[in-house]
Amino acid sequence: MSLANGRHFLAIPGPSVMPDRVLNAMHRGAPNIYEGAIVELVDGLCDDLRKVARTKDAGVAIYTCNGHGAWEAAIANLFSKGDRILTLDCGRFAEGWAQTAQGMGVDAQVVMTGDRGPVPPEQLEALLRADTAHEIKAVMVVQVDTASSACNDVAALRAAIDAAGHPALFLVDCIASLGSEVFEFDEWGVDVMVAGSQKGLMTPPGLAFCFVGPKAWEHRGDLVSVYWDWRPRIRPEMPYQRFGGTAPTHHLFGLREALDMLLEEGIEAAWARHRAIGDAVRAAVAGWSEGMNDGPMEFNVIDPARRSNAVTTILTRGFEPKKLRALCETEMNVTLGIGLGRFAQTSFRIGHMGWVNPPMAMGVLGAVETALDAMEVPHGPGLSAAAQSLGRAMRKAA
Ligand SMILES: *Cc1c(COP(=O)(O)O)cnc(C)c1O
């Protein structure tokens, strides 16, 4: 029996649910791209993106591409063939970024620090201390690894670089976390941050951003090409240069609306909402295995303090995650995230980033609990634990 008729719900970790306001803002004719409203709109977008990233004056380069393009842009602008860089991976995505660099001739070393928790800052410090000749040009990490759902302690990683007295640039991928997790570009001393439009920023896939701090601005490799050069995009002499060609007009309209929504709520309030929703998801996952020896699931990330508020990776026991996802999709019209890479066969993921409130989250959790019942998987009370968690958050805020 299919119960799927009704609104489809996308609970994958990007693209995230697009608000009606964002979709409606895009539903209009093409504007003049050379002067007038669109030019002012872009200036305003850069100012507001800086607010979301918490930087006073980092440059913002906007590219018409997905997150992989921003990865390549950062590498192209900063490095030369043969440069040594260090990538610390705790899942899958930092490694992907390093592979992009390797493909461009950069000597990117990948250190896998384990896929059930964040990158240990002590390990980064030790690696940098060992580089006494200061050959390593940069350190690359992700804030939230979307495969493992580990949330790195970016401030602690910065402190590790400083403790080692190392001059390497610090590059952070916030593609899965900008707008969802606490992030402080200036305060944390980040040199370059890359992000995309389609996750916490609630806009269709197709825009990506490089935030460039003063130290990175001065740094320049010879890999950079005309199109990926971030200088004319950040400091254009003519508006046309901002995008290396025609502006992605409708994405810009959508992003304008999404940033309005985010700033109307307040970025700190958005972070708190993601924490409350993340806590509810975690309460459900813990609840489903509560009081059982070998319950049906566990968190991939072992340290509760380092579980992401944007996505949760869940390891399953005694049932196939593929079957659970299929039931949710075909019988209930909820799409859950697949396990990625090393996690493919043994996990599923719930995305809870961007435009998410309690009924949306509870709907997803309710569908998962219903699927467990339909599969006759024994489980504890997840949904009521999630409701209690949200109730606690609301009492605390009141
Ligand atoms: C989604 C994601 C990417 C890749 O972004 P695309 O837009 O799919 O190219 C990179 N890094 C992280 C952390 C992500 O979550």
mmCIF file of C-alpha atoms and ligand atoms in Angstrom:
data_model
loop_
_atom_site.group_PDB
_atom_site.id
_atom_site.type_symbol
_atom_site.label_atom_id
_atom_site.label_comp_id
_atom_site.label_asym_id
_atom_site.label_seq_id
_atom_site.Cartn_x
_atom_site.Cartn_y
_atom_site.Cartn_z
ATOM 1 C CA MET A 1 0.000 0.000 0.000
ATOM 2 C CA SER A 2 1.355 3.396 -0.904
ATOM 3 C CA LEU A 3 0.534 6.333 1.317
ATOM 4 C CA ALA A 4 2.694 8.621 -0.747
ATOM 5 C CA ASN A 5 0.108 11.024 -2.130
ATOM 6 C CA GLY A 6 0.770 14.390 -0.574
ATOM 7 C CA ARG A 7 3.698 16.771 -0.485
ATOM 8 C CA HIS A 8 7.087 15.288 -1.293
ATOM 9 C CA PHE A 9 9.694 15.936 1.370
ATOM 10 C CA LEU A 10 13.404 16.042 0.639
ATOM 11 C CA ALA A 11 15.501 15.159 3.698
ATOM 12 C CA ILE A 12 18.879 14.738 2.026
ATOM 13 C CA PRO A 13 21.892 16.860 2.981
ATOM 14 C CA GLY A 14 21.705 19.078 -0.055
ATOM 15 C CA PRO A 15 20.091 20.292 -2.090
ATOM 16 C CA SER A 16 17.850 21.248 0.792
ATOM 17 C CA VAL A 17 14.194 22.249 0.757
ATOM 18 C CA MET A 18 13.682 25.451 -1.197
ATOM 19 C CA PRO A 19 11.352 27.958 0.442
ATOM 20 C CA ASP A 20 8.350 29.135 -1.584
ATOM 21 C CA ARG A 21 9.617 32.690 -1.116
ATOM 22 C CA VAL A 22 12.883 31.776 -2.867
ATOM 23 C CA LEU A 23 11.134 29.967 -5.713
ATOM 24 C CA ASN A 24 8.675 32.821 -6.227
ATOM 25 C CA ALA A 25 11.469 35.397 -6.251
ATOM 26 C CA MET A 26 12.988 33.592 -9.231
ATOM 27 C CA HIS A 27 9.764 33.588 -11.227
ATOM 28 C CA ARG A 28 10.245 36.691 -13.347
ATOM 29 C CA GLY A 29 11.699 37.923 -16.612
ATOM 30 C CA ALA A 30 15.387 38.518 -17.253
ATOM 31 C CA PRO A 31 16.726 41.930 -16.192
ATOM 32 C CA ASN A 32 19.294 44.279 -17.721
ATOM 33 C CA ILE A 33 22.580 42.756 -16.589
ATOM 34 C CA TYR A 34 24.796 45.786 -17.333
ATOM 35 C CA GLU A 35 23.392 48.447 -15.044
ATOM 36 C CA GLY A 36 20.657 49.275 -12.600
ATOM 37 C CA ALA A 37 18.977 47.081 -10.045
ATOM 38 C CA ILE A 38 20.937 43.879 -10.634
ATOM 39 C CA VAL A 39 24.277 45.622 -10.048
ATOM 40 C CA GLU A 40 23.087 46.998 -6.713
ATOM 41 C CA LEU A 41 21.563 43.652 -5.864
ATOM 42 C CA VAL A 42 24.941 41.953 -6.240
ATOM 43 C CA ASP A 43 26.699 44.498 -4.016
ATOM 44 C CA GLY A 44 24.042 43.875 -1.377
ATOM 45 C CA LEU A 45 24.426 40.101 -1.727
ATOM 46 C CA CYS A 46 28.160 40.323 -1.069
ATOM 47 C CA ASP A 47 27.577 42.480 2.024
ATOM 48 C CA ASP A 48 24.987 40.046 3.351
ATOM 49 C CA LEU A 49 27.069 36.959 2.548
ATOM 50 C CA ARG A 50 29.799 38.573 4.664
ATOM 51 C CA LYS A 51 27.297 38.882 7.523
ATOM 52 C CA VAL A 52 26.418 35.196 7.252
ATOM 53 C CA ALA A 53 30.115 34.209 7.178
ATOM 54 C CA ARG A 54 30.885 36.674 9.980
ATOM 55 C CA THR A 55 33.551 38.680 8.253
ATOM 56 C CA LYS A 56 33.869 42.438 8.030
ATOM 57 C CA ASP A 57 35.839 42.677 4.850
ATOM 58 C CA ALA A 58 36.814 39.359 3.285
ATOM 59 C CA GLY A 59 36.388 39.474 -0.487
ATOM 60 C CA VAL A 60 33.433 37.498 -1.876
ATOM 61 C CA ALA A 61 33.835 35.883 -5.294
ATOM 62 C CA ILE A 62 30.635 34.410 -6.754
ATOM 63 C CA TYR A 63 30.880 31.646 -9.352
ATOM 64 C CA THR A 64 28.154 30.090 -11.494
ATOM 65 C CA CYS A 65 28.917 26.515 -10.499
ATOM 66 C CA ASN A 66 28.449 23.966 -7.732
ATOM 67 C CA GLY A 67 30.695 23.362 -4.743
ATOM 68 C CA HIS A 68 33.239 21.420 -6.774
ATOM 69 C CA GLY A 69 33.817 24.582 -8.797
ATOM 70 C CA ALA A 70 34.548 26.597 -5.646
ATOM 71 C CA TRP A 71 37.047 23.896 -4.625
ATOM 72 C CA GLU A 72 38.823 24.304 -7.950
ATOM 73 C CA ALA A 73 38.650 28.104 -7.806
ATOM 74 C CA ALA A 74 40.372 28.234 -4.419
ATOM 75 C CA ILE A 75 43.152 25.924 -5.578
ATOM 76 C CA ALA A 76 43.639 27.704 -8.913
ATOM 77 C CA ASN A 77 44.008 31.122 -7.289
ATOM 78 C CA LEU A 78 46.364 30.112 -4.511
ATOM 79 C CA PHE A 79 48.730 27.430 -5.738
ATOM 80 C CA SER A 80 51.313 26.526 -8.357
ATOM 81 C CA LYS A 81 52.163 23.109 -9.779
ATOM 82 C CA GLY A 82 54.118 21.088 -7.251
ATOM 83 C CA ASP A 83 53.087 23.157 -4.209
ATOM 84 C CA ARG A 84 52.669 21.037 -1.101
ATOM 85 C CA ILE A 85 49.402 21.255 0.791
ATOM 86 C CA LEU A 86 47.955 19.229 3.639
ATOM 87 C CA THR A 87 44.372 17.945 3.744
ATOM 88 C CA LEU A 88 42.840 16.356 6.819
ATOM 89 C CA ASP A 89 39.858 14.169 6.072
ATOM 90 C CA CYS A 90 37.282 12.755 8.481
ATOM 91 C CA GLY A 91 34.831 11.295 6.006
ATOM 92 C CA ARG A 92 34.964 11.926 2.322
ATOM 93 C CA PHE A 93 34.791 15.546 1.290
ATOM 94 C CA ALA A 94 38.214 16.875 2.254
ATOM 95 C CA GLU A 95 39.678 14.000 0.276
ATOM 96 C CA GLY A 96 37.547 15.029 -2.690
ATOM 97 C CA TRP A 97 38.921 18.561 -2.443
ATOM 98 C CA ALA A 98 42.466 17.171 -2.313
ATOM 99 C CA GLN A 99 41.799 15.047 -5.408
ATOM 100 C CA THR A 100 40.767 18.198 -7.249
ATOM 101 C CA ALA A 101 44.111 19.750 -6.243
ATOM 102 C CA GLN A 102 46.059 16.642 -7.255
ATOM 103 C CA GLY A 103 44.386 16.689 -10.654
ATOM 104 C CA MET A 104 45.711 20.219 -11.109
ATOM 105 C CA GLY A 105 49.276 19.192 -10.298
ATOM 106 C CA VAL A 106 49.330 20.283 -6.658
ATOM 107 C CA ASP A 107 51.058 17.931 -4.239
ATOM 108 C CA ALA A 108 48.107 17.487 -1.884
ATOM 109 C CA GLN A 109 48.755 15.051 0.922
ATOM 110 C CA VAL A 110 45.630 13.495 2.450
ATOM 111 C CA VAL A 111 45.692 12.402 6.066
ATOM 112 C CA MET A 112 42.679 10.309 7.008
ATOM 113 C CA THR A 113 42.010 10.909 10.673
ATOM 114 C CA GLY A 114 39.186 8.385 11.061
ATOM 115 C CA ASP A 115 35.627 8.632 9.834
ATOM 116 C CA ARG A 116 33.723 8.500 13.121
ATOM 117 C CA GLY A 117 34.784 11.828 14.523
ATOM 118 C CA PRO A 118 36.410 15.165 13.761
ATOM 119 C CA VAL A 119 39.986 15.857 12.756
ATOM 120 C CA PRO A 120 42.035 15.871 16.001
ATOM 121 C CA PRO A 121 43.710 19.293 16.326
ATOM 122 C CA GLU A 122 46.746 17.650 18.036
ATOM 123 C CA GLN A 123 47.320 15.602 14.902
ATOM 124 C CA LEU A 124 47.330 18.722 12.749
ATOM 125 C CA GLU A 125 49.722 20.443 15.152
ATOM 126 C CA ALA A 126 52.124 17.463 15.087
ATOM 127 C CA LEU A 127 52.090 17.306 11.276
ATOM 128 C CA LEU A 128 52.869 21.004 11.013
ATOM 129 C CA ARG A 129 55.602 20.889 13.677
ATOM 130 C CA ALA A 130 57.275 18.134 11.664
ATOM 131 C CA ASP A 131 57.397 20.486 8.656
ATOM 132 C CA THR A 132 60.303 22.517 10.000
ATOM 133 C CA ALA A 133 61.149 23.933 6.553
ATOM 134 C CA HIS A 134 57.581 25.311 6.248
ATOM 135 C CA GLU A 135 57.067 23.675 2.876
ATOM 136 C CA ILE A 136 53.354 23.138 3.439
ATOM 137 C CA LYS A 137 51.578 26.051 1.777
ATOM 138 C CA ALA A 138 48.094 25.418 3.115
ATOM 139 C CA VAL A 139 45.880 23.276 5.316
ATOM 140 C CA MET A 140 42.476 22.255 3.929
ATOM 141 C CA VAL A 141 39.595 20.912 6.051
ATOM 142 C CA VAL A 142 35.816 20.799 5.860
ATOM 143 C CA GLN A 143 33.676 22.164 8.669
ATOM 144 C CA VAL A 144 30.971 19.506 8.350
ATOM 145 C CA ASP A 145 31.845 16.347 6.481
ATOM 146 C CA THR A 146 28.533 15.510 4.878
ATOM 147 C CA ALA A 147 29.338 11.791 4.597
ATOM 148 C CA SER A 148 30.368 11.119 8.191
ATOM 149 C CA SER A 149 28.357 14.052 9.669
ATOM 150 C CA ALA A 150 31.319 15.014 11.854
ATOM 151 C CA CYS A 151 31.533 18.707 12.664
ATOM 152 C CA ASN A 152 35.115 19.852 12.964
ATOM 153 C CA ASP A 153 36.239 22.288 15.625
ATOM 154 C CA VAL A 154 37.500 24.937 13.201
ATOM 155 C CA ALA A 155 38.661 27.306 15.946
ATOM 156 C CA ALA A 156 40.720 24.508 17.549
ATOM 157 C CA LEU A 157 42.273 23.624 14.186
ATOM 158 C CA ARG A 158 43.273 27.282 13.720
ATOM 159 C CA ALA A 159 44.765 27.246 17.216
ATOM 160 C CA ALA A 160 46.750 24.114 16.290
ATOM 161 C CA ILE A 161 48.266 25.886 13.273
ATOM 162 C CA ASP A 162 49.219 28.826 15.490
ATOM 163 C CA ALA A 163 50.592 26.570 18.228
ATOM 164 C CA ALA A 164 52.882 24.966 15.658
ATOM 165 C CA GLY A 165 53.994 28.460 14.602
ATOM 166 C CA HIS A 166 53.302 27.501 11.004
ATOM 167 C CA PRO A 167 52.571 30.075 8.268
ATOM 168 C CA ALA A 168 50.290 27.810 6.168
ATOM 169 C CA LEU A 169 47.074 29.278 4.800
ATOM 170 C CA PHE A 170 43.905 27.858 6.377
ATOM 171 C CA LEU A 171 41.163 26.819 3.917
ATOM 172 C CA VAL A 172 37.762 25.660 5.140
ATOM 173 C CA ASP A 173 34.919 24.059 3.167
ATOM 174 C CA CYS A 174 31.590 25.234 4.630
ATOM 175 C CA ILE A 175 29.496 23.971 1.734
ATOM 176 C CA ALA A 176 27.331 21.841 4.040
ATOM 177 C CA SER A 177 27.388 24.127 7.040
ATOM 178 C CA LEU A 178 27.188 27.843 6.158
ATOM 179 C CA GLY A 179 24.023 29.254 7.721
ATOM 180 C CA SER A 180 23.517 26.125 9.830
ATOM 181 C CA GLU A 181 26.560 25.737 12.075
ATOM 182 C CA VAL A 182 28.267 28.435 14.118
ATOM 183 C CA PHE A 183 31.043 29.843 11.936
ATOM 184 C CA GLU A 184 33.240 32.897 12.514
ATOM 185 C CA PHE A 185 35.467 33.730 9.546
ATOM 186 C CA ASP A 186 37.290 36.687 11.158
ATOM 187 C CA GLU A 187 37.387 35.534 14.760
ATOM 188 C CA TRP A 188 38.643 32.074 13.843
ATOM 189 C CA GLY A 189 41.341 33.354 11.488
ATOM 190 C CA VAL A 190 40.170 31.537 8.366
ATOM 191 C CA ASP A 191 41.995 32.567 5.174
ATOM 192 C CA VAL A 192 39.643 31.105 2.559
ATOM 193 C CA MET A 193 36.160 29.660 2.991
ATOM 194 C CA VAL A 194 34.196 27.990 0.201
ATOM 195 C CA ALA A 195 30.423 27.556 0.203
ATOM 196 C CA GLY A 196 27.560 26.697 -2.140
ATOM 197 C CA SER A 197 24.007 27.941 -2.556
ATOM 198 C CA GLN A 198 22.020 24.741 -2.189
ATOM 199 C CA LYS A 199 22.423 23.621 1.390
ATOM 200 C CA GLY A 200 22.071 25.983 4.354
ATOM 201 C CA LEU A 201 21.528 28.875 1.951
ATOM 202 C CA MET A 202 18.244 27.387 0.630
ATOM 203 C CA THR A 203 18.827 28.403 -3.012
ATOM 204 C CA PRO A 204 18.968 26.056 -6.026
ATOM 205 C CA PRO A 205 22.336 24.426 -6.794
ATOM 206 C CA GLY A 206 24.383 26.523 -9.200
ATOM 207 C CA LEU A 207 26.101 29.256 -7.205
ATOM 208 C CA ALA A 208 29.301 28.863 -5.238
ATOM 209 C CA PHE A 209 31.344 31.311 -3.217
ATOM 210 C CA CYS A 210 34.931 31.876 -2.205
ATOM 211 C CA PHE A 211 35.480 34.147 0.786
ATOM 212 C CA VAL A 212 39.003 35.483 0.613
ATOM 213 C CA GLY A 213 40.799 36.968 3.616
ATOM 214 C CA PRO A 214 43.696 39.472 3.369
ATOM 215 C CA LYS A 215 46.502 36.901 3.651
ATOM 216 C CA ALA A 216 45.014 34.775 0.862
ATOM 217 C CA TRP A 217 44.403 37.864 -1.278
ATOM 218 C CA GLU A 218 48.152 38.539 -1.277
ATOM 219 C CA HIS A 219 48.926 34.936 -2.151
ATOM 220 C CA ARG A 220 48.856 33.929 -5.786
ATOM 221 C CA GLY A 221 49.830 30.781 -7.635
ATOM 222 C CA ASP A 222 50.378 30.312 -11.341
ATOM 223 C CA LEU A 223 47.522 27.841 -11.843
ATOM 224 C CA VAL A 224 44.945 30.583 -12.068
ATOM 225 C CA SER A 225 43.133 31.044 -15.368
ATOM 226 C CA VAL A 226 41.100 33.993 -16.582
ATOM 227 C CA TYR A 227 37.769 32.429 -15.747
ATOM 228 C CA TRP A 228 38.583 31.249 -12.212
ATOM 229 C CA ASP A 229 40.559 34.358 -11.208
ATOM 230 C CA TRP A 230 38.850 35.731 -8.126
ATOM 231 C CA ARG A 231 40.402 39.214 -8.329
ATOM 232 C CA PRO A 232 38.112 40.743 -11.000
ATOM 233 C CA ARG A 233 35.157 39.006 -9.377
ATOM 234 C CA ILE A 234 35.936 40.546 -5.997
ATOM 235 C CA ARG A 235 37.080 43.955 -7.266
ATOM 236 C CA PRO A 236 35.450 44.365 -10.692
ATOM 237 C CA GLU A 237 36.152 47.399 -12.821
ATOM 238 C CA MET A 238 32.924 46.694 -14.695
ATOM 239 C CA PRO A 239 29.926 44.778 -13.293
ATOM 240 C CA TYR A 240 30.311 42.216 -16.095
ATOM 241 C CA GLN A 241 33.569 40.992 -14.544
ATOM 242 C CA ARG A 242 31.896 39.855 -11.356
ATOM 243 C CA PHE A 243 30.722 36.696 -13.066
ATOM 244 C CA GLY A 244 33.278 36.309 -15.839
ATOM 245 C CA GLY A 245 30.341 36.750 -18.244
ATOM 246 C CA THR A 246 26.569 36.885 -17.962
ATOM 247 C CA ALA A 247 25.336 37.063 -14.386
ATOM 248 C CA PRO A 248 23.318 34.052 -13.143
ATOM 249 C CA THR A 249 20.381 36.418 -12.738
ATOM 250 C CA HIS A 250 17.688 34.112 -11.387
ATOM 251 C CA HIS A 251 19.941 32.414 -8.906
ATOM 252 C CA LEU A 252 20.819 35.887 -7.664
ATOM 253 C CA PHE A 253 17.126 36.748 -7.210
ATOM 254 C CA GLY A 254 16.643 33.505 -5.296
ATOM 255 C CA LEU A 255 19.706 34.063 -3.146
ATOM 256 C CA ARG A 256 18.553 37.628 -2.369
ATOM 257 C CA GLU A 257 15.318 36.248 -0.956
ATOM 258 C CA ALA A 258 17.065 33.460 0.951
ATOM 259 C CA LEU A 259 19.484 35.899 2.573
ATOM 260 C CA ASP A 260 16.552 38.167 3.470
ATOM 261 C CA MET A 261 14.927 35.201 5.204
ATOM 262 C CA LEU A 262 18.123 34.275 7.019
ATOM 263 C CA LEU A 263 18.816 37.840 8.178
ATOM 264 C CA GLU A 264 15.177 38.443 9.171
ATOM 265 C CA GLU A 265 15.481 35.407 11.427
ATOM 266 C CA GLY A 266 18.980 36.442 12.521
ATOM 267 C CA ILE A 267 22.002 34.276 11.881
ATOM 268 C CA GLU A 268 22.389 33.398 15.559
ATOM 269 C CA ALA A 269 18.714 32.452 15.758
ATOM 270 C CA ALA A 270 19.174 30.266 12.671
ATOM 271 C CA TRP A 271 22.118 28.532 14.350
ATOM 272 C CA ALA A 272 19.975 27.987 17.486
ATOM 273 C CA ARG A 273 17.124 26.581 15.371
ATOM 274 C CA HIS A 274 19.506 24.148 13.704
ATOM 275 C CA ARG A 275 20.773 23.092 17.121
ATOM 276 C CA ALA A 276 17.229 22.484 18.403
ATOM 277 C CA ILE A 277 16.255 20.507 15.297
ATOM 278 C CA GLY A 278 19.562 18.607 15.345
ATOM 279 C CA ASP A 279 19.002 17.758 19.012
ATOM 280 C CA ALA A 280 15.528 16.445 18.144
ATOM 281 C CA VAL A 281 16.897 14.211 15.380
ATOM 282 C CA ARG A 282 19.575 12.939 17.753
ATOM 283 C CA ALA A 283 16.976 12.315 20.486
ATOM 284 C CA ALA A 284 14.991 10.178 18.042
ATOM 285 C CA VAL A 285 18.019 8.184 16.887
ATOM 286 C CA ALA A 286 19.058 7.552 20.493
ATOM 287 C CA GLY A 287 15.442 6.762 21.434
ATOM 288 C CA TRP A 288 15.036 4.128 18.733
ATOM 289 C CA SER A 289 17.817 2.067 20.355
ATOM 290 C CA GLU A 290 17.069 2.984 23.950
ATOM 291 C CA GLY A 291 16.829 0.153 26.467
ATOM 292 C CA MET A 292 18.062 -2.401 23.925
ATOM 293 C CA ASN A 293 21.350 -4.262 23.879
ATOM 294 C CA ASP A 294 21.869 -4.109 20.165
ATOM 295 C CA GLY A 295 19.354 -1.528 19.089
ATOM 296 C CA PRO A 296 18.612 -0.962 15.407
ATOM 297 C CA MET A 297 20.951 1.992 14.972
ATOM 298 C CA GLU A 298 23.750 4.143 16.322
ATOM 299 C CA PHE A 299 25.385 7.455 15.544
ATOM 300 C CA ASN A 300 28.328 7.359 13.212
ATOM 301 C CA VAL A 301 29.979 10.220 15.098
ATOM 302 C CA ILE A 302 30.979 8.945 18.528
ATOM 303 C CA ASP A 303 31.549 12.227 20.406
ATOM 304 C CA PRO A 304 28.116 13.845 20.986
ATOM 305 C CA ALA A 305 29.723 17.304 20.972
ATOM 306 C CA ARG A 306 30.937 16.881 17.391
ATOM 307 C CA ARG A 307 27.711 15.698 15.732
ATOM 308 C CA SER A 308 26.603 18.124 13.047
ATOM 309 C CA ASN A 309 23.452 20.221 13.273
ATOM 310 C CA ALA A 310 23.064 20.057 9.488
ATOM 311 C CA VAL A 311 23.121 16.298 8.816
ATOM 312 C CA THR A 312 23.109 13.055 10.798
ATOM 313 C CA THR A 313 24.749 9.848 9.590
ATOM 314 C CA ILE A 314 23.141 6.782 11.147
ATOM 315 C CA LEU A 315 24.674 3.310 11.160
ATOM 316 C CA THR A 316 22.111 0.531 11.043
ATOM 317 C CA ARG A 317 22.051 -2.903 12.671
ATOM 318 C CA GLY A 318 19.894 -5.850 11.665
ATOM 319 C CA PHE A 319 18.169 -4.166 8.747
ATOM 320 C CA GLU A 320 19.124 -2.789 5.369
ATOM 321 C CA PRO A 321 19.237 0.997 5.181
ATOM 322 C CA LYS A 322 18.401 0.667 1.487
ATOM 323 C CA LYS A 323 15.087 -0.950 2.359
ATOM 324 C CA LEU A 324 14.241 1.719 4.901
ATOM 325 C CA ARG A 325 14.951 4.465 2.392
ATOM 326 C CA ALA A 326 12.910 2.724 -0.290
ATOM 327 C CA LEU A 327 9.913 2.410 2.036
ATOM 328 C CA CYS A 328 10.157 6.064 2.994
ATOM 329 C CA GLU A 329 10.437 7.096 -0.638
ATOM 330 C CA THR A 330 7.791 4.962 -2.306
ATOM 331 C CA GLU A 331 5.248 4.574 0.501
ATOM 332 C CA MET A 332 5.584 7.920 2.259
ATOM 333 C CA ASN A 333 7.141 10.365 -0.229
ATOM 334 C CA VAL A 334 10.105 11.227 1.984
ATOM 335 C CA THR A 335 13.580 11.073 0.468
ATOM 336 C CA LEU A 336 16.347 10.207 2.940
ATOM 337 C CA GLY A 337 20.061 10.573 2.254
ATOM 338 C CA ILE A 338 22.036 7.582 1.026
ATOM 339 C CA GLY A 339 25.194 6.451 2.778
ATOM 340 C CA LEU A 340 28.257 7.751 0.925
ATOM 341 C CA GLY A 341 31.586 6.100 0.161
ATOM 342 C CA ARG A 342 32.735 3.877 2.983
ATOM 343 C CA PHE A 343 29.304 4.300 4.556
ATOM 344 C CA ALA A 344 27.328 3.219 1.489
ATOM 345 C CA GLN A 345 26.022 -0.166 2.612
ATOM 346 C CA THR A 346 25.711 0.420 6.320
ATOM 347 C CA SER A 347 24.162 3.812 6.825
ATOM 348 C CA PHE A 348 21.602 6.360 5.859
ATOM 349 C CA ARG A 349 21.575 10.085 6.446
ATOM 350 C CA ILE A 350 18.996 12.625 7.458
ATOM 351 C CA GLY A 351 19.558 16.153 6.177
ATOM 352 C CA HIS A 352 18.294 18.874 8.536
ATOM 353 C CA MET A 353 19.795 22.019 7.083
ATOM 354 C CA GLY A 354 18.255 25.218 5.799
ATOM 355 C CA TRP A 355 14.513 25.695 5.772
ATOM 356 C CA VAL A 356 13.513 23.203 8.500
ATOM 357 C CA ASN A 357 11.114 23.574 11.424
ATOM 358 C CA PRO A 358 9.673 21.094 13.967
ATOM 359 C CA PRO A 359 6.796 19.740 11.835
ATOM 360 C CA MET A 360 9.169 19.182 8.908
ATOM 361 C CA ALA A 361 11.700 17.382 11.108
ATOM 362 C CA MET A 362 9.044 15.456 13.028
ATOM 363 C CA GLY A 363 7.473 14.382 9.744
ATOM 364 C CA VAL A 364 10.729 12.850 8.587
ATOM 365 C CA LEU A 365 11.368 11.181 11.937
ATOM 366 C CA GLY A 366 7.787 9.902 11.955
ATOM 367 C CA ALA A 367 8.302 8.367 8.518
ATOM 368 C CA VAL A 368 11.499 6.632 9.688
ATOM 369 C CA GLU A 369 9.741 5.245 12.763
ATOM 370 C CA THR A 370 6.807 4.118 10.602
ATOM 371 C CA ALA A 371 9.216 2.358 8.226
ATOM 372 C CA LEU A 372 10.868 0.575 11.185
ATOM 373 C CA ASP A 373 7.429 -0.649 12.259
ATOM 374 C CA ALA A 374 6.546 -1.699 8.719
ATOM 375 C CA MET A 375 9.780 -3.704 8.546
ATOM 376 C CA GLU A 376 9.075 -5.193 12.001
ATOM 377 C CA VAL A 377 12.383 -3.884 13.323
ATOM 378 C CA PRO A 378 12.218 -3.753 17.134
ATOM 379 C CA HIS A 379 12.883 -0.233 18.362
ATOM 380 C CA GLY A 380 12.495 2.116 21.300
ATOM 381 C CA PRO A 381 10.511 5.363 21.413
ATOM 382 C CA GLY A 382 12.220 7.787 19.026
ATOM 383 C CA LEU A 383 9.463 10.157 18.026
ATOM 384 C CA SER A 384 8.344 10.969 21.568
ATOM 385 C CA ALA A 385 11.984 11.561 22.574
ATOM 386 C CA ALA A 386 12.265 14.047 19.697
ATOM 387 C CA ALA A 387 9.097 15.849 20.814
ATOM 388 C CA GLN A 388 10.420 16.082 24.365
ATOM 389 C CA SER A 389 13.723 17.421 23.108
ATOM 390 C CA LEU A 390 11.947 20.152 21.121
ATOM 391 C CA GLY A 391 9.741 20.918 24.125
ATOM 392 C CA ARG A 392 12.835 21.387 26.284
ATOM 393 C CA ALA A 393 14.392 23.700 23.688
ATOM 394 C CA MET A 394 11.205 25.790 23.577
ATOM 395 C CA ARG A 395 10.985 26.027 27.380
ATOM 396 C CA LYS A 396 14.614 27.104 27.546
ATOM 397 C CA ALA A 397 14.073 29.794 24.928
ATOM 398 C CA ALA A 398 10.860 31.095 26.558
HETATM 399 C C1 LIG B 1 27.875 19.031 -1.022
HETATM 400 C C2 LIG B 1 29.273 19.209 -0.610
HETATM 401 C C3 LIG B 1 30.310 19.432 -1.525
HETATM 402 C C4 LIG B 1 30.100 19.374 -3.008
HETATM 403 O O1 LIG B 1 29.242 20.346 -3.451
HETATM 404 P P1 LIG B 1 28.607 20.214 -4.927
HETATM 405 O O2 LIG B 1 27.732 21.422 -5.003
HETATM 406 O O3 LIG B 1 27.852 18.936 -4.951
HETATM 407 O O4 LIG B 1 29.715 20.248 -5.896
HETATM 408 C C5 LIG B 1 31.568 19.682 -1.034
HETATM 409 N N1 LIG B 1 31.829 19.690 0.275
HETATM 410 C C6 LIG B 1 30.867 19.455 1.193
HETATM 411 C C7 LIG B 1 31.216 19.478 2.644
HETATM 412 C C8 LIG B 1 29.569 19.197 0.779
HETATM 413 O O5 LIG B 1 28.608 18.943 1.682
#
